Amino acid sequence: MVSPIYLIAGALGGAFFLGMLRDQWRTASYLVTLAVLALTSWLAADWAWALATGATGAVEITTAGTPPPFAVNLRLGIAEAALVLLINLTGLLSALYLRDTMFRQGRRAMAVLLIFIMALCGIVMTRDLFNLFVFFELVVISTGGLVLLSRDGRSLAAGFKFLIASQVVSILMLVGIIFAYHATGSLNLDSMAANAAPLLKGGALAFFLIFIAVIAELKVFPANGWALDIYESAHPAFSALVSAGTGSATLFAVDKLLMIGGAPWMTVASAIGIVSFVGANLFALAQRNDRRLLGYSSVAQIGLVLLVAGQKDILGEQYLFVAGGVLLAHAVGKAGLYWLSGLVTGRDLPAWAALRGQPLMLFAFASFIAVLIGLPPFPGFYAKWELVHTLAGEGRLLLLGLLLFGALLEAGYLFRWFGYAIKREQPPEPVAPSFYKRLVIGAAVVAAWALAWLWGELSPHDNLLLATPLLFALLFLPLEWLPAKLKNALAIGGLVAWFWLSYQAYDPLQLIFGAIILIGGALVLLASFQEKGRRLGFYPSAMLMYAGLAMLIVAEDAFTFFAAWESLTIGSYFLILRGRESEPHALSYLVFSLGGAFLIFAGFALASGGNPDFMLDALQQLTGPLVGCVFLLLAIGFMTKRAAIGLHIWLPGAHAEAETDVSPMVSGILLKAGLFGLFLMLMQLGRQSLWGGDLTHVLAWIGAPLAAPGASRPRTGRREALLAGREGSWVGWRSDVVALGGLAHLPEQRRQPEELDRHVLAGGVLGSDGCEPRGEVVAPAGHVELPGPHTVGREGAPVAVVAEGLERRARVAPPPVPLQGL
Amino acid sequence: MALIAMITGFLLILIGLYGALSNRNILRMIVAFSVANTGVNMVLVAVGYMKGRTAPILDEAVPAAEAASRIIDPVPQALVLTAIVIGVGVTALMLAYAYKLYEKKGSLDISEHTELKW
């Protein structure tokens, strides 16, 4: 194999060679640049493949023919190979994207680009502290040059500000390095790690200076003003390089320093990381400029990876999987979004409505957002699953909570932006027509989906990308050119066929929900035959929702359940967003739904005690004070999807603005996901109390007493809003009261789905669609007859009757009415 | 001697940083950073200094066999040389920026270049 030193020497030689060409030979210069970057990318890919397949081990490169610490050495292991591959590929794609700019600027700009890429590779590969400083300075100098590629005049001030900050960083780092050398007698990072005690005792200030300098190079919140200006004013291709390349390389440098610093400094890294993740995401909410928003998002994502680096000691063997998943997702997603921003003329967020006439670019936009947030099936989803469970297992619940809060903020502003692109008025300026830019964006989309597959394969769980329902939903993407009627028939056929293939394996609970979701879904889709044209975007969204629902009801482990939950949430968001003036309501739906999903996530993580392979059945074995918390988290999460009172804000608007055939999908099918979750939870956890209060009673109280507002105050005069209010108050919540009340009065022991008579389940579930609940509960120890059609309960408690009464009273005046029967 | 050099070095660093932060003229800021960089170089040399030893040049005066006990540690000096070269590069780049900024607005006052948030 070719020595990895050519990753450095190749780019360096290419830059020198460019210096020997004539200014007029721009095509030749550009081809040399591309050839060098293609060769280094191939070299990096070759090593990455060999290291990943075990064909070779990590390789040490001694630069002066002398082993360290007497000379600088470089190392290429699997992590380094993956990162240099990322850096070189990003460099190659950015060079393609910058084609016009490079031709305008000439060979000097191309040489600086090569030096920039080389220096980033050096940061990743070097094992020498001073060499690390040298490569950092090369990155600073080349950044100072490449910032000027932008036509934005503000980039001058941004570049100068960056140089000022870099000078301060450089001073801190040099002083730290010399005293660290004084303390350890070596500049080799591995030697320093092996002899860390004197450095961390007497030389603690030296290590502090080095660490702070590298952290400042990371541009974490709040010390990041100069970086944000670069992100905002530089050429988008270069911003992509800074976000994906510089960010990744610097994070790896921090990782090397943490090898010396050990546990105390990992805590510091975690603290800085989580503050950066939450703080930058909070500030991103207020941004109106797309590139500045992406800058804040970059800072947040880098903070997240820093947090992961700080958890290295507890992540153990999963460290590379988690850190790599988050880092690569950030790199691909952020670079893709920066490249995409180069197609849009306006810089405010609604200007992205210009993409609306470009379905492929919209798909790219959605893919990049999903990659960044860590939605299934992308790598961030697998990585966050492992990270959250590890945090829960170690009792680091504050970090867990802040992590999920930050992720929700991020999803909020990114999907708000996507909503602008779909629903706002299209600007008069057209999208840039460049073929090369589209090619680069397309490559990023392919990379995102390839990473989704790869992380699914590396994960100990099932590969989500290979799940049949999700594959079927994705199948509609290449079929978008077909007429809507044909796609509708295919969708109906798919739903019915999946039910036919699956129903024999269903237990009673699954059978009822399967019938509602799959057969009911097919019935609702019959109405869609009235639609004409191609109806772009409808079927992939709808089938993604149905795929999530179909996976949800058969999920046996928490991972599959949560993946299905997020899939159906995202699919239904896209569906709701299609409505007339649905932008704010769809966003509201998404924020509530994802917030609920994260509570479910936290609930599962707590219940599992850190076991990422947690089976849902194991909820039954859960004991101790934790059960109440798990119950509460799951219940709120499921009730959010069920649009229970207080968590229902999204419902009326979403109904009112949804397309005619989407409204029954939301009402009749989607909301049943929450009900299914509640059934499952109550059967597995049984009755639980927290702080002396019976949580099952609280659940039963939530629906009926506040039924009136939904029915009496629809937001608009539209009939859909009226129907939504009607559903929310009289039908939807009644089903909650009946079903929850009925289940709350099941015997104390927990239940299996097979133990419940399917009639009572059908009654509870279908109650929301106009059927009255009736039936009986078969307890393991005996047979409990229920007295009448409106009563469900162990002791004949008239739960449903009370609910009906409360609903009637709620029309006149809001209760409180005591629930005697409970 | 080494102590004086080190104290002087740190003083220069502080003077340089103060100058960079308190001046609004771009050229003064660049000069201030050069002063700070000189201070850093002095600190590096001071840390590497070993009393009673000679320069790390192996010739007739210092045979290789006696080098370990007679010469000072050459690493800090190599670091200083590299740092000086890098410092020159960064200073040159900052001066180029100063020139372009002056071309753009006709002013070297940094407060005139605040189109982005400072």
PDB file of C-alpha atoms in Angstrom, chain A residues 195-403:
ATOM      1  CA  ASN A 195       3.970  10.384  31.896  1.00  0.00           C
ATOM      2  CA  ALA A 196       0.958  12.587  32.586  1.00  0.00           C
ATOM      3  CA  ALA A 197       1.319  12.855  36.370  1.00  0.00           C
ATOM      4  CA  PRO A 198       3.954  15.646  36.457  1.00  0.00           C
ATOM      5  CA  LEU A 199       2.137  17.511  33.737  1.00  0.00           C
ATOM      6  CA  LEU A 200      -1.207  17.364  35.494  1.00  0.00           C
ATOM      7  CA  LYS A 201       0.295  18.276  38.886  1.00  0.00           C
ATOM      8  CA  GLY A 202       3.103  20.796  38.584  1.00  0.00           C
ATOM      9  CA  GLY A 203       2.365  21.538  34.930  1.00  0.00           C
ATOM     10  CA  ALA A 204      -1.398  21.772  35.262  1.00  0.00           C
ATOM     11  CA  LEU A 205      -1.360  25.375  34.087  1.00  0.00           C
ATOM     12  CA  ALA A 206       0.572  24.328  30.983  1.00  0.00           C
ATOM     13  CA  PHE A 207      -1.991  21.685  30.118  1.00  0.00           C
ATOM     14  CA  PHE A 208      -4.771  24.146  30.863  1.00  0.00           C
ATOM     15  CA  LEU A 209      -3.309  26.644  28.391  1.00  0.00           C
ATOM     16  CA  ILE A 210      -2.967  24.023  25.658  1.00  0.00           C
ATOM     17  CA  PHE A 211      -6.423  22.634  26.282  1.00  0.00           C
ATOM     18  CA  ILE A 212      -8.086  26.044  26.305  1.00  0.00           C
ATOM     19  CA  ALA A 213      -6.241  27.017  23.132  1.00  0.00           C
ATOM     20  CA  VAL A 214      -7.478  23.948  21.260  1.00  0.00           C
ATOM     21  CA  ILE A 215     -10.982  24.405  22.665  1.00  0.00           C
ATOM     22  CA  ALA A 216     -10.904  28.006  21.406  1.00  0.00           C
ATOM     23  CA  GLU A 217      -9.860  26.658  17.996  1.00  0.00           C
ATOM     24  CA  LEU A 218     -12.987  24.512  18.172  1.00  0.00           C
ATOM     25  CA  LYS A 219     -15.020  27.716  18.294  1.00  0.00           C
ATOM     26  CA  VAL A 220     -17.386  26.461  20.964  1.00  0.00           C
ATOM     27  CA  PHE A 221     -20.077  28.615  22.539  1.00  0.00           C
ATOM     28  CA  PRO A 222     -19.772  31.363  23.688  1.00  0.00           C
ATOM     29  CA  ALA A 223     -16.184  32.000  22.462  1.00  0.00           C
ATOM     30  CA  ASN A 224     -17.120  31.806  18.825  1.00  0.00           C
ATOM     31  CA  GLY A 225     -18.017  35.243  17.496  1.00  0.00           C
ATOM     32  CA  TRP A 226     -15.208  35.302  14.951  1.00  0.00           C
ATOM     33  CA  ALA A 227     -16.108  31.848  13.710  1.00  0.00           C
ATOM     34  CA  LEU A 228     -19.732  32.800  13.182  1.00  0.00           C
ATOM     35  CA  ASP A 229     -18.642  35.701  11.018  1.00  0.00           C
ATOM     36  CA  ILE A 230     -16.560  33.337   8.907  1.00  0.00           C
ATOM     37  CA  TYR A 231     -19.506  30.973   8.562  1.00  0.00           C
ATOM     38  CA  GLU A 232     -21.763  33.843   7.557  1.00  0.00           C
ATOM     39  CA  SER A 233     -19.585  35.767   5.139  1.00  0.00           C
ATOM     40  CA  ALA A 234     -17.207  33.225   3.594  1.00  0.00           C
ATOM     41  CA  HIS A 235     -17.930  31.320   0.402  1.00  0.00           C
ATOM     42  CA  PRO A 236     -20.379  28.507   1.286  1.00  0.00           C
ATOM     43  CA  ALA A 237     -17.971  25.888  -0.034  1.00  0.00           C
ATOM     44  CA  PHE A 238     -15.324  27.144   2.340  1.00  0.00           C
ATOM     45  CA  SER A 239     -17.800  27.371   5.224  1.00  0.00           C
ATOM     46  CA  ALA A 240     -18.591  23.720   4.509  1.00  0.00           C
ATOM     47  CA  LEU A 241     -14.876  22.938   4.779  1.00  0.00           C
ATOM     48  CA  VAL A 242     -14.536  24.852   8.036  1.00  0.00           C
ATOM     49  CA  SER A 243     -17.572  23.198   9.574  1.00  0.00           C
ATOM     50  CA  ALA A 244     -16.893  19.669   8.385  1.00  0.00           C
ATOM     51  CA  GLY A 245     -13.103  19.628   8.022  1.00  0.00           C
ATOM     52  CA  THR A 246     -11.676  22.021  10.585  1.00  0.00           C
ATOM     53  CA  GLY A 247     -14.306  21.045  13.138  1.00  0.00           C
ATOM     54  CA  SER A 248     -13.582  17.333  12.774  1.00  0.00           C
ATOM     55  CA  ALA A 249      -9.803  17.727  12.837  1.00  0.00           C
ATOM     56  CA  THR A 250      -9.860  19.978  15.889  1.00  0.00           C
ATOM     57  CA  LEU A 251     -12.186  17.614  17.709  1.00  0.00           C
ATOM     58  CA  PHE A 252      -9.704  14.844  17.095  1.00  0.00           C
ATOM     59  CA  ALA A 253      -6.961  17.067  18.500  1.00  0.00           C
ATOM     60  CA  VAL A 254      -9.055  17.519  21.654  1.00  0.00           C
ATOM     61  CA  ASP A 255      -9.483  13.765  21.825  1.00  0.00           C
ATOM     62  CA  LYS A 256      -5.703  13.360  21.762  1.00  0.00           C
ATOM     63  CA  LEU A 257      -5.311  15.913  24.548  1.00  0.00           C
ATOM     64  CA  LEU A 258      -7.944  14.147  26.646  1.00  0.00           C
ATOM     65  CA  MET A 259      -5.771  11.058  26.404  1.00  0.00           C
ATOM     66  CA  ILE A 260      -3.280  13.059  28.507  1.00  0.00           C
ATOM     67  CA  GLY A 261      -5.808  14.904  30.675  1.00  0.00           C
ATOM     68  CA  GLY A 262      -7.799  11.843  31.733  1.00  0.00           C
ATOM     69  CA  ALA A 263     -11.047  11.832  33.685  1.00  0.00           C
ATOM     70  CA  PRO A 264     -10.857  15.326  35.278  1.00  0.00           C
ATOM     71  CA  TRP A 265     -10.445  17.002  31.920  1.00  0.00           C
ATOM     72  CA  MET A 266     -13.117  14.801  30.380  1.00  0.00           C
ATOM     73  CA  THR A 267     -15.523  16.341  32.845  1.00  0.00           C
ATOM     74  CA  VAL A 268     -14.392  19.795  31.721  1.00  0.00           C
ATOM     75  CA  ALA A 269     -14.846  18.781  28.071  1.00  0.00           C
ATOM     76  CA  SER A 270     -18.328  17.430  28.807  1.00  0.00           C
ATOM     77  CA  ALA A 271     -19.328  20.636  30.578  1.00  0.00           C
ATOM     78  CA  ILE A 272     -18.059  22.837  27.739  1.00  0.00           C
ATOM     79  CA  GLY A 273     -19.679  20.520  25.205  1.00  0.00           C
ATOM     80  CA  ILE A 274     -23.145  20.511  26.707  1.00  0.00           C
ATOM     81  CA  VAL A 275     -23.103  24.285  27.340  1.00  0.00           C
ATOM     82  CA  SER A 276     -22.087  24.778  23.729  1.00  0.00           C
ATOM     83  CA  PHE A 277     -24.728  22.376  22.436  1.00  0.00           C
ATOM     84  CA  VAL A 278     -27.627  23.915  24.335  1.00  0.00           C
ATOM     85  CA  GLY A 279     -26.408  27.525  24.226  1.00  0.00           C
ATOM     86  CA  ALA A 280     -25.669  27.586  20.495  1.00  0.00           C
ATOM     87  CA  ASN A 281     -28.985  25.898  19.707  1.00  0.00           C
ATOM     88  CA  LEU A 282     -30.795  28.479  21.826  1.00  0.00           C
ATOM     89  CA  PHE A 283     -29.098  31.321  19.970  1.00  0.00           C
ATOM     90  CA  ALA A 284     -29.805  29.644  16.652  1.00  0.00           C
ATOM     91  CA  LEU A 285     -33.529  29.999  17.335  1.00  0.00           C
ATOM     92  CA  ALA A 286     -33.235  33.759  16.896  1.00  0.00           C
ATOM     93  CA  GLN A 287     -31.233  33.706  13.660  1.00  0.00           C
ATOM     94  CA  ARG A 288     -32.696  34.911  10.395  1.00  0.00           C
ATOM     95  CA  ASN A 289     -29.612  34.607   8.194  1.00  0.00           C
ATOM     96  CA  ASP A 290     -29.278  31.059   6.860  1.00  0.00           C
ATOM     97  CA  ARG A 291     -25.497  30.853   7.034  1.00  0.00           C
ATOM     98  CA  ARG A 292     -25.283  32.345  10.503  1.00  0.00           C
ATOM     99  CA  LEU A 293     -27.916  29.852  11.600  1.00  0.00           C
ATOM    100  CA  LEU A 294     -25.798  27.074  10.146  1.00  0.00           C
ATOM    101  CA  GLY A 295     -22.838  28.559  11.984  1.00  0.00           C
ATOM    102  CA  TYR A 296     -24.647  28.309  15.300  1.00  0.00           C
ATOM    103  CA  SER A 297     -25.756  24.809  14.393  1.00  0.00           C
ATOM    104  CA  SER A 298     -22.126  23.902  13.650  1.00  0.00           C
ATOM    105  CA  VAL A 299     -21.044  25.236  17.021  1.00  0.00           C
ATOM    106  CA  ALA A 300     -23.813  23.209  18.667  1.00  0.00           C
ATOM    107  CA  GLN A 301     -22.909  20.006  16.868  1.00  0.00           C
ATOM    108  CA  ILE A 302     -19.238  20.411  17.679  1.00  0.00           C
ATOM    109  CA  GLY A 303     -20.295  20.887  21.297  1.00  0.00           C
ATOM    110  CA  LEU A 304     -22.199  17.629  21.068  1.00  0.00           C
ATOM    111  CA  VAL A 305     -19.160  15.737  19.802  1.00  0.00           C
ATOM    112  CA  LEU A 306     -17.104  17.344  22.558  1.00  0.00           C
ATOM    113  CA  LEU A 307     -19.648  16.040  25.037  1.00  0.00           C
ATOM    114  CA  VAL A 308     -19.238  12.566  23.548  1.00  0.00           C
ATOM    115  CA  ALA A 309     -15.447  12.907  23.818  1.00  0.00           C
ATOM    116  CA  GLY A 310     -15.939  13.738  27.486  1.00  0.00           C
ATOM    117  CA  GLN A 311     -17.854  10.477  27.957  1.00  0.00           C
ATOM    118  CA  LYS A 312     -15.097   8.356  26.438  1.00  0.00           C
ATOM    119  CA  ASP A 313     -14.372   6.637  29.738  1.00  0.00           C
ATOM    120  CA  ILE A 314     -17.910   5.323  30.128  1.00  0.00           C
ATOM    121  CA  LEU A 315     -18.647   4.690  26.453  1.00  0.00           C
ATOM    122  CA  GLY A 316     -15.816   2.189  26.224  1.00  0.00           C
ATOM    123  CA  GLU A 317     -15.878   0.178  23.018  1.00  0.00           C
ATOM    124  CA  GLN A 318     -18.867   2.155  21.781  1.00  0.00           C
ATOM    125  CA  TYR A 319     -16.875   5.391  21.782  1.00  0.00           C
ATOM    126  CA  LEU A 320     -15.833   5.348  18.142  1.00  0.00           C
ATOM    127  CA  PHE A 321     -19.307   4.264  17.036  1.00  0.00           C
ATOM    128  CA  VAL A 322     -20.993   7.091  18.946  1.00  0.00           C
ATOM    129  CA  ALA A 323     -18.455   9.835  18.313  1.00  0.00           C
ATOM    130  CA  GLY A 324     -18.080   8.787  14.678  1.00  0.00           C
ATOM    131  CA  GLY A 325     -21.835   8.683  14.166  1.00  0.00           C
ATOM    132  CA  VAL A 326     -22.395  12.170  15.522  1.00  0.00           C
ATOM    133  CA  LEU A 327     -19.307  13.645  13.878  1.00  0.00           C
ATOM    134  CA  LEU A 328     -19.847  12.199  10.406  1.00  0.00           C
ATOM    135  CA  ALA A 329     -23.539  13.075  10.512  1.00  0.00           C
ATOM    136  CA  HIS A 330     -22.632  16.642  11.387  1.00  0.00           C
ATOM    137  CA  ALA A 331     -19.963  16.829   8.697  1.00  0.00           C
ATOM    138  CA  VAL A 332     -22.121  15.481   5.884  1.00  0.00           C
ATOM    139  CA  GLY A 333     -25.284  17.303   6.922  1.00  0.00           C
ATOM    140  CA  LYS A 334     -23.627  20.647   7.522  1.00  0.00           C
ATOM    141  CA  ALA A 335     -21.450  20.566   4.430  1.00  0.00           C
ATOM    142  CA  GLY A 336     -24.524  19.608   2.403  1.00  0.00           C
ATOM    143  CA  LEU A 337     -26.547  22.499   3.796  1.00  0.00           C
ATOM    144  CA  TYR A 338     -23.755  24.994   3.151  1.00  0.00           C
ATOM    145  CA  TRP A 339     -23.419  23.755  -0.412  1.00  0.00           C
ATOM    146  CA  LEU A 340     -27.172  23.954  -0.802  1.00  0.00           C
ATOM    147  CA  SER A 341     -27.123  27.554   0.448  1.00  0.00           C
ATOM    148  CA  GLY A 342     -24.956  28.420  -2.534  1.00  0.00           C
ATOM    149  CA  LEU A 343     -27.927  27.750  -4.822  1.00  0.00           C
ATOM    150  CA  VAL A 344     -30.173  30.216  -3.012  1.00  0.00           C
ATOM    151  CA  THR A 345     -29.757  33.907  -3.756  1.00  0.00           C
ATOM    152  CA  GLY A 346     -31.410  35.453  -0.689  1.00  0.00           C
ATOM    153  CA  ARG A 347     -29.876  35.087   2.718  1.00  0.00           C
ATOM    154  CA  ASP A 348     -32.960  35.190   4.919  1.00  0.00           C
ATOM    155  CA  LEU A 349     -34.551  31.876   5.798  1.00  0.00           C
ATOM    156  CA  PRO A 350     -37.791  32.265   3.800  1.00  0.00           C
ATOM    157  CA  ALA A 351     -35.665  32.820   0.664  1.00  0.00           C
ATOM    158  CA  TRP A 352     -35.177  29.048   0.648  1.00  0.00           C
ATOM    159  CA  ALA A 353     -38.680  28.822  -0.764  1.00  0.00           C
ATOM    160  CA  ALA A 354     -36.795  29.218  -4.046  1.00  0.00           C
ATOM    161  CA  LEU A 355     -36.022  25.503  -3.780  1.00  0.00           C
ATOM    162  CA  ARG A 356     -39.691  24.606  -3.988  1.00  0.00           C
ATOM    163  CA  GLY A 357     -39.622  24.015  -7.688  1.00  0.00           C
ATOM    164  CA  GLN A 358     -36.691  21.618  -7.284  1.00  0.00           C
ATOM    165  CA  PRO A 359     -37.896  18.330  -5.758  1.00  0.00           C
ATOM    166  CA  LEU A 360     -34.433  16.791  -5.715  1.00  0.00           C
ATOM    167  CA  MET A 361     -32.958  19.750  -3.886  1.00  0.00           C
ATOM    168  CA  LEU A 362     -35.856  19.690  -1.417  1.00  0.00           C
ATOM    169  CA  PHE A 363     -35.176  16.008  -0.828  1.00  0.00           C
ATOM    170  CA  ALA A 364     -31.529  16.897  -0.236  1.00  0.00           C
ATOM    171  CA  PHE A 365     -32.600  19.621   2.203  1.00  0.00           C
ATOM    172  CA  ALA A 366     -34.827  17.199   4.120  1.00  0.00           C
ATOM    173  CA  SER A 367     -32.097  14.538   4.149  1.00  0.00           C
ATOM    174  CA  PHE A 368     -29.476  16.935   5.517  1.00  0.00           C
ATOM    175  CA  ILE A 369     -31.815  18.149   8.249  1.00  0.00           C
ATOM    176  CA  ALA A 370     -32.658  14.575   9.209  1.00  0.00           C
ATOM    177  CA  VAL A 371     -28.957  13.669   9.301  1.00  0.00           C
ATOM    178  CA  LEU A 372     -28.166  16.636  11.521  1.00  0.00           C
ATOM    179  CA  ILE A 373     -30.959  16.010  13.989  1.00  0.00           C
ATOM    180  CA  GLY A 374     -30.194  12.312  14.139  1.00  0.00           C
ATOM    181  CA  LEU A 375     -33.494  10.952  12.907  1.00  0.00           C
ATOM    182  CA  PRO A 376     -33.774   7.317  11.855  1.00  0.00           C
ATOM    183  CA  PRO A 377     -32.181   5.779   9.864  1.00  0.00           C
ATOM    184  CA  PHE A 378     -29.211   8.156   9.972  1.00  0.00           C
ATOM    185  CA  PRO A 379     -26.034   7.581  12.038  1.00  0.00           C
ATOM    186  CA  GLY A 380     -26.874  10.199  14.654  1.00  0.00           C
ATOM    187  CA  PHE A 381     -29.918   8.166  15.656  1.00  0.00           C
ATOM    188  CA  TYR A 382     -27.892   5.058  16.473  1.00  0.00           C
ATOM    189  CA  ALA A 383     -25.205   7.154  18.149  1.00  0.00           C
ATOM    190  CA  LYS A 384     -27.644   9.068  20.349  1.00  0.00           C
ATOM    191  CA  TRP A 385     -29.374   5.849  21.312  1.00  0.00           C
ATOM    192  CA  GLU A 386     -26.122   4.429  22.676  1.00  0.00           C
ATOM    193  CA  LEU A 387     -25.071   7.733  24.244  1.00  0.00           C
ATOM    194  CA  VAL A 388     -28.341   8.338  26.062  1.00  0.00           C
ATOM    195  CA  HIS A 389     -28.420   4.797  27.428  1.00  0.00           C
ATOM    196  CA  THR A 390     -24.842   5.075  28.619  1.00  0.00           C
ATOM    197  CA  LEU A 391     -25.632   8.365  30.352  1.00  0.00           C
ATOM    198  CA  ALA A 392     -28.715   6.834  31.942  1.00  0.00           C
ATOM    199  CA  GLY A 393     -26.750   3.779  33.030  1.00  0.00           C
ATOM    200  CA  GLU A 394     -24.160   5.961  34.741  1.00  0.00           C
ATOM    201  CA  GLY A 395     -26.799   8.157  36.358  1.00  0.00           C
ATOM    202  CA  ARG A 396     -25.728  11.274  34.445  1.00  0.00           C
ATOM    203  CA  LEU A 397     -29.313  12.370  34.140  1.00  0.00           C
ATOM    204  CA  LEU A 398     -28.671  16.100  33.973  1.00  0.00           C
ATOM    205  CA  LEU A 399     -26.497  15.620  30.909  1.00  0.00           C
ATOM    206  CA  LEU A 400     -29.129  13.310  29.436  1.00  0.00           C
ATOM    207  CA  GLY A 401     -31.874  15.884  29.945  1.00  0.00           C
ATOM    208  CA  LEU A 402     -29.839  18.753  28.533  1.00  0.00           C
ATOM    209  CA  LEU A 403     -28.803  16.640  25.557  1.00  0.00           C
TER     210      LEU A 403
END
